[in-house]
CSV table of C-alpha atoms in Angstrom, one decimal:
chain,number,residue,atom,x,y,z
A,1,MET,CA,19.8,7.3,3.3
A,2,PRO,CA,17.7,10.6,3.5
A,3,GLU,CA,14.3,10.6,5.1
A,4,ALA,CA,11.7,9.6,2.6
A,5,LEU,CA,8.9,11.3,4.3
A,6,ILE,CA,8.4,14.1,6.8
A,7,PRO,CA,5.9,14.3,9.7
A,8,VAL,CA,3.4,16.4,7.8
A,9,GLN,CA,3.2,14.0,5.1
A,10,LEU,CA,2.6,11.0,7.5
A,11,LEU,CA,-0.2,13.0,9.0
A,12,TRP,CA,-1.7,13.5,5.7
A,13,VAL,CA,-1.7,9.7,5.1
A,14,ASN,CA,-3.2,8.9,8.5
A,15,LEU,CA,-5.7,11.5,8.7
A,16,VAL,CA,-7.1,11.8,5.1
A,17,THR,CA,-6.2,9.1,2.8
A,18,ASP,CA,-6.6,6.3,5.6
A,19,GLY,CA,-9.7,7.9,7.2
A,20,LEU,CA,-12.2,7.8,4.1
A,21,PRO,CA,-11.5,4.1,3.0
A,22,ALA,CA,-11.6,3.0,6.5
A,23,THR,CA,-15.0,4.5,7.0
A,24,ALA,CA,-16.2,3.0,3.8
A,25,LEU,CA,-15.1,-0.4,4.8
A,26,GLY,CA,-17.8,-0.4,7.4
A,27,PHE,CA,-20.3,-0.8,4.6
A,28,ASN,CA,-18.9,-4.1,3.5
A,29,ARG,CA,-21.2,-7.0,2.6
A,30,PRO,CA,-21.0,-10.1,5.0
A,31,ASP,CA,-18.3,-12.5,4.0
A,32,PRO,CA,-19.5,-14.9,1.4
A,33,HIS,CA,-18.3,-18.0,3.4
A,34,ILE,CA,-19.4,-16.7,6.9
A,35,MET,CA,-22.0,-19.5,7.3
A,36,GLN,CA,-19.2,-22.1,6.5
A,37,HIS,CA,-17.1,-21.4,9.6
A,38,LYS,CA,-17.7,-22.3,13.2
A,39,PRO,CA,-18.4,-19.5,15.7
A,40,ARG,CA,-15.3,-17.9,17.1
A,41,SER,CA,-14.4,-18.8,20.6
A,42,ALA,CA,-14.7,-16.0,23.1
A,43,LYS,CA,-11.2,-17.0,24.4
A,44,GLN,CA,-9.9,-16.9,20.8
A,45,PRO,CA,-7.6,-13.7,20.3
A,46,ILE,CA,-8.8,-11.0,18.0
A,47,VAL,CA,-5.5,-11.2,16.1
A,48,SER,CA,-4.5,-14.8,15.6
A,49,SER,CA,-0.8,-15.9,15.0
A,50,TRP,CA,-1.5,-16.3,11.3
A,51,LEU,CA,-3.2,-12.9,11.1
A,52,LEU,CA,-0.2,-11.4,12.6
A,53,VAL,CA,2.1,-13.1,10.1
A,54,ARG,CA,-0.1,-11.6,7.3
A,55,TYR,CA,0.1,-8.1,8.9
A,56,THR,CA,3.8,-8.5,9.1
A,57,ILE,CA,4.2,-9.6,5.6
A,58,ILE,CA,2.0,-6.7,4.2
A,59,GLY,CA,3.7,-4.2,6.5
A,60,ALA,CA,7.1,-5.2,5.3
A,61,TYR,CA,6.2,-4.7,1.7
A,62,VAL,CA,4.7,-1.3,2.5
A,63,GLY,CA,7.9,-0.2,4.1
A,64,PHE,CA,10.1,-1.7,1.4
A,65,ALA,CA,8.0,-0.1,-1.4
A,66,THR,CA,7.9,3.4,0.2
A,67,VAL,CA,11.6,3.4,0.8
A,68,PHE,CA,12.6,1.7,-2.5
A,69,GLY,CA,10.3,4.5,-4.3
A,70,TYR,CA,12.7,7.2,-2.9
A,71,ALA,CA,15.9,5.3,-3.9
A,72,TRP,CA,14.3,4.5,-7.4
A,73,HIS,CA,14.4,8.3,-8.2
A,74,TYR,CA,17.9,8.6,-7.2
A,75,MET,CA,19.2,5.5,-8.9
A,76,TYR,CA,17.0,4.5,-11.8
A,77,SER,CA,14.7,7.3,-12.8
A,78,PRO,CA,15.3,8.9,-16.2
A,79,GLN,CA,15.0,12.3,-14.4
A,80,GLY,CA,17.1,11.4,-11.5
A,81,PRO,CA,20.8,11.9,-10.8
A,82,HIS,CA,21.8,8.1,-11.1
A,83,VAL,CA,23.8,7.8,-7.9
A,84,SER,CA,25.0,4.5,-6.7
A,85,TYR,CA,23.4,2.7,-3.7
A,86,TYR,CA,26.7,3.4,-1.9
A,87,GLU,CA,26.5,7.0,-2.6
A,88,LEU,CA,22.8,7.2,-1.6
A,89,THR,CA,23.4,5.4,1.7
A,90,HIS,CA,26.5,7.6,2.4
A,91,PHE,CA,24.9,10.9,1.6
A,92,HIS,CA,25.7,12.4,4.9
A,93,GLN,CA,29.4,12.1,4.0
A,94,CYS,CA,29.0,13.3,0.6
A,95,GLU,CA,31.3,16.3,0.7
A,96,ARG,CA,34.1,14.2,2.1
A,97,LEU,CA,33.7,11.1,0.0
A,98,PHE,CA,32.3,12.4,-3.3
A,99,GLY,CA,32.6,16.2,-3.2
A,100,ASP,CA,35.3,16.0,-6.0
A,101,ARG,CA,32.8,14.6,-8.6
A,102,MET,CA,29.4,15.6,-7.2
A,103,ASP,CA,27.3,18.7,-6.3
A,104,CYS,CA,26.1,17.3,-3.0
A,105,ALA,CA,23.7,20.2,-2.2
A,106,ALA,CA,22.0,19.9,-5.7
A,107,THR,CA,21.9,16.0,-5.7
A,108,PHE,CA,20.8,15.2,-2.1
A,109,GLY,CA,18.6,18.3,-1.7
A,110,GLY,CA,16.4,20.8,-3.7
A,111,ALA,CA,14.4,19.4,-6.6
A,112,HIS,CA,15.7,15.8,-6.3
A,113,ALA,CA,14.8,15.4,-2.7
A,114,LEU,CA,11.3,16.8,-3.2
A,115,ILE,CA,10.6,14.4,-6.1
A,116,ALA,CA,11.8,11.4,-4.4
A,117,SER,CA,9.8,12.3,-1.3
A,118,THR,CA,6.7,12.9,-3.4
A,119,ILE,CA,7.1,9.5,-5.1
A,120,SER,CA,7.3,7.8,-1.5
A,121,LEU,CA,4.3,9.5,-0.3
A,122,SER,CA,2.3,8.6,-3.5
A,123,ILE,CA,3.4,5.0,-3.3
A,124,LEU,CA,2.1,4.9,0.3
A,125,VAL,CA,-1.1,6.5,-0.5
A,126,SER,CA,-1.6,4.2,-3.5
A,127,ILE,CA,-0.7,1.1,-1.4
A,128,GLU,CA,-3.4,2.1,1.2
A,129,MET,CA,-6.0,2.4,-1.5
A,130,PHE,CA,-5.0,-1.0,-2.8
A,131,ASN,CA,-4.9,-2.3,0.6
A,132,ALA,CA,-8.6,-1.0,1.3
A,133,MET,CA,-9.5,-3.2,-1.8
A,134,ASN,CA,-7.9,-6.1,-0.2
A,135,SER,CA,-10.0,-5.6,2.9
A,136,LEU,CA,-13.3,-6.1,1.2
A,137,SER,CA,-13.1,-9.6,2.7
A,138,GLU,CA,-10.5,-11.2,5.0
A,139,ASN,CA,-10.1,-14.4,3.1
A,140,ALA,CA,-12.2,-14.2,-0.1
A,141,SER,CA,-10.4,-13.3,-3.3
A,142,LEU,CA,-11.1,-9.8,-5.0
A,143,PHE,CA,-12.5,-12.0,-8.0
A,144,GLU,CA,-15.0,-13.3,-5.7
A,145,VAL,CA,-15.8,-10.0,-3.7
A,146,PRO,CA,-14.9,-7.3,-6.4
A,147,LEU,CA,-14.5,-3.6,-5.6
A,148,TRP,CA,-18.2,-2.7,-7.0
A,149,THR,CA,-19.8,-4.8,-4.1
A,150,ASN,CA,-19.0,-1.6,-1.9
A,151,PRO,CA,-19.9,1.6,-3.9
A,152,SER,CA,-18.9,3.6,-0.7
A,153,LEU,CA,-15.4,2.3,-1.0
A,154,ILE,CA,-15.1,3.3,-4.6
A,155,GLY,CA,-16.2,6.9,-3.8
A,156,ALA,CA,-13.7,7.0,-0.7
A,157,ILE,CA,-10.9,5.8,-3.0
A,158,LEU,CA,-11.7,8.4,-5.7
A,159,LEU,CA,-12.1,11.2,-3.1
A,160,SER,CA,-8.6,10.2,-1.5
A,161,PHE,CA,-7.0,10.2,-4.7
A,162,ALA,CA,-8.5,13.5,-5.8
A,163,LEU,CA,-7.3,15.1,-2.5
A,164,HIS,CA,-3.9,13.6,-3.0
A,165,PHE,CA,-3.7,15.0,-6.5
A,166,GLY,CA,-4.8,18.3,-5.1
A,167,ILE,CA,-1.8,18.7,-2.9
A,168,LEU,CA,0.4,17.7,-5.8
A,169,TYR,CA,-1.0,19.9,-8.6
A,170,ILE,CA,-2.2,22.8,-6.8
A,171,PRO,CA,0.9,25.2,-6.2
A,172,PHE,CA,-0.6,26.6,-2.9
A,173,PHE,CA,-0.3,23.2,-1.2
A,174,ASN,CA,3.2,22.2,-2.6
A,175,ALA,CA,5.1,24.2,-0.1
A,176,ILE,CA,2.8,23.1,2.9
A,177,PHE,CA,3.5,19.4,2.1
A,178,SER,CA,6.9,19.6,0.6
A,179,VAL,CA,5.7,17.9,-2.6
A,180,VAL,CA,5.9,18.5,-6.3
A,181,PRO,CA,3.9,17.6,-9.4
A,182,LEU,CA,4.9,14.2,-10.9
A,183,GLY,CA,5.0,13.1,-14.5
A,184,VAL,CA,3.8,10.0,-16.3
A,185,VAL,CA,7.2,8.3,-15.8
A,186,GLU,CA,6.8,8.7,-12.0
A,187,TRP,CA,3.1,7.6,-11.9
A,188,LYS,CA,4.0,4.4,-13.8
A,189,ALA,CA,6.7,3.6,-11.4
A,190,ILE,CA,4.5,4.4,-8.5
A,191,LEU,CA,1.8,2.0,-9.8
A,192,TYR,CA,4.4,-0.7,-10.5
A,193,MET,CA,5.6,-0.7,-7.0
A,194,SER,CA,2.1,-0.3,-5.4
A,195,ALA,CA,0.1,-2.9,-7.3
A,196,PRO,CA,2.1,-6.0,-6.1
A,197,ILE,CA,0.3,-5.6,-2.7
A,198,ILE,CA,-2.7,-7.0,-4.3
A,199,VAL,CA,-0.9,-10.1,-5.5
A,200,ILE,CA,0.7,-10.7,-2.2
A,201,ASP,CA,-2.6,-10.4,-0.2
A,202,GLU,CA,-4.3,-12.7,-2.7
A,203,GLY,CA,-1.6,-15.3,-2.1
A,204,LEU,CA,-2.0,-14.8,1.7
A,205,LYS,CA,-5.7,-15.2,1.3
A,206,TRP,CA,-5.3,-18.3,-0.7
A,207,VAL,CA,-3.1,-19.9,2.0
A,208,SER,CA,-5.9,-19.0,4.6
A,209,ARG,CA,-8.7,-20.5,2.6
A,210,THR,CA,-6.6,-23.6,1.8
A,211,PHE,CA,-4.7,-24.4,4.8
A,212,ILE,CA,-5.3,-22.2,7.8
A,213,ASP,CA,-9.2,-21.7,8.0
A,214,PRO,CA,-10.8,-23.6,5.1
A,215,PRO,CA,-14.5,-23.1,4.9
A,216,ALA,CA,-16.5,-26.3,5.8
A,217,THR,CA,-18.5,-28.2,3.3
A,218,VAL,CA,-22.2,-27.7,3.6
A,219,HIS,CA,-24.5,-30.5,3.1
A,220,LEU,CA,-27.9,-29.3,2.3
A,221,VAL,CA,-30.8,-31.4,3.9
A,222,THR,CA,-33.9,-31.6,1.4
A,223,SER,CA,-37.4,-31.4,2.6
A,224,ASP,CA,-38.0,-35.0,1.6
A,225,LYS,CA,-35.4,-36.2,4.0
A,226,LYS,CA,-36.6,-34.1,6.7
A,227,THR,CA,-40.0,-35.8,6.7
A,228,GLN,CA,-38.7,-39.3,6.7
């Protein structure tokens, strides 16, 4: 399959859209269940085996969604060329295999390639913003620690999206980042493919709270009992 992202786009994600939310997460409030857990042992690794599993699942979905967004334009988008999965994964042999029924240069290059790459980039940026929301707490649900508990993160997400919209809809930046403006259909697909990261992480947090590291039950001692 053609490359979904080019180096300058990956640099954009790493330096701009990741940097602002990561900085804002430093202003998170303390975890609501922090006093219901035992102190961590100094010998305990920073990344536990379960946390590594969580990162792997999240990372796998990020990769899948980014690549699928590229394929979605070619295979399913109303504005796409509607090629098959076999044709898409054998694009480098297009002239030999499909040259008699397909304009290979127009199909796998030009406008279609730019649109598909822009969709992949926008999915990656959107997922990073949703992941920042997931990071408001390691194990607490977004319903318990909602986005508005960290106003700095709200501002960082809005500014990151504003910068991303800038490279998409300001013509000067289109050539630099090899992107094109997207329409409503594309943005709906981007949200549909990005938003499940919240559901996935909510499920992983539930597993953490319920089985891996459940908060201990705290028994309050009243002043009357203390004096007895």
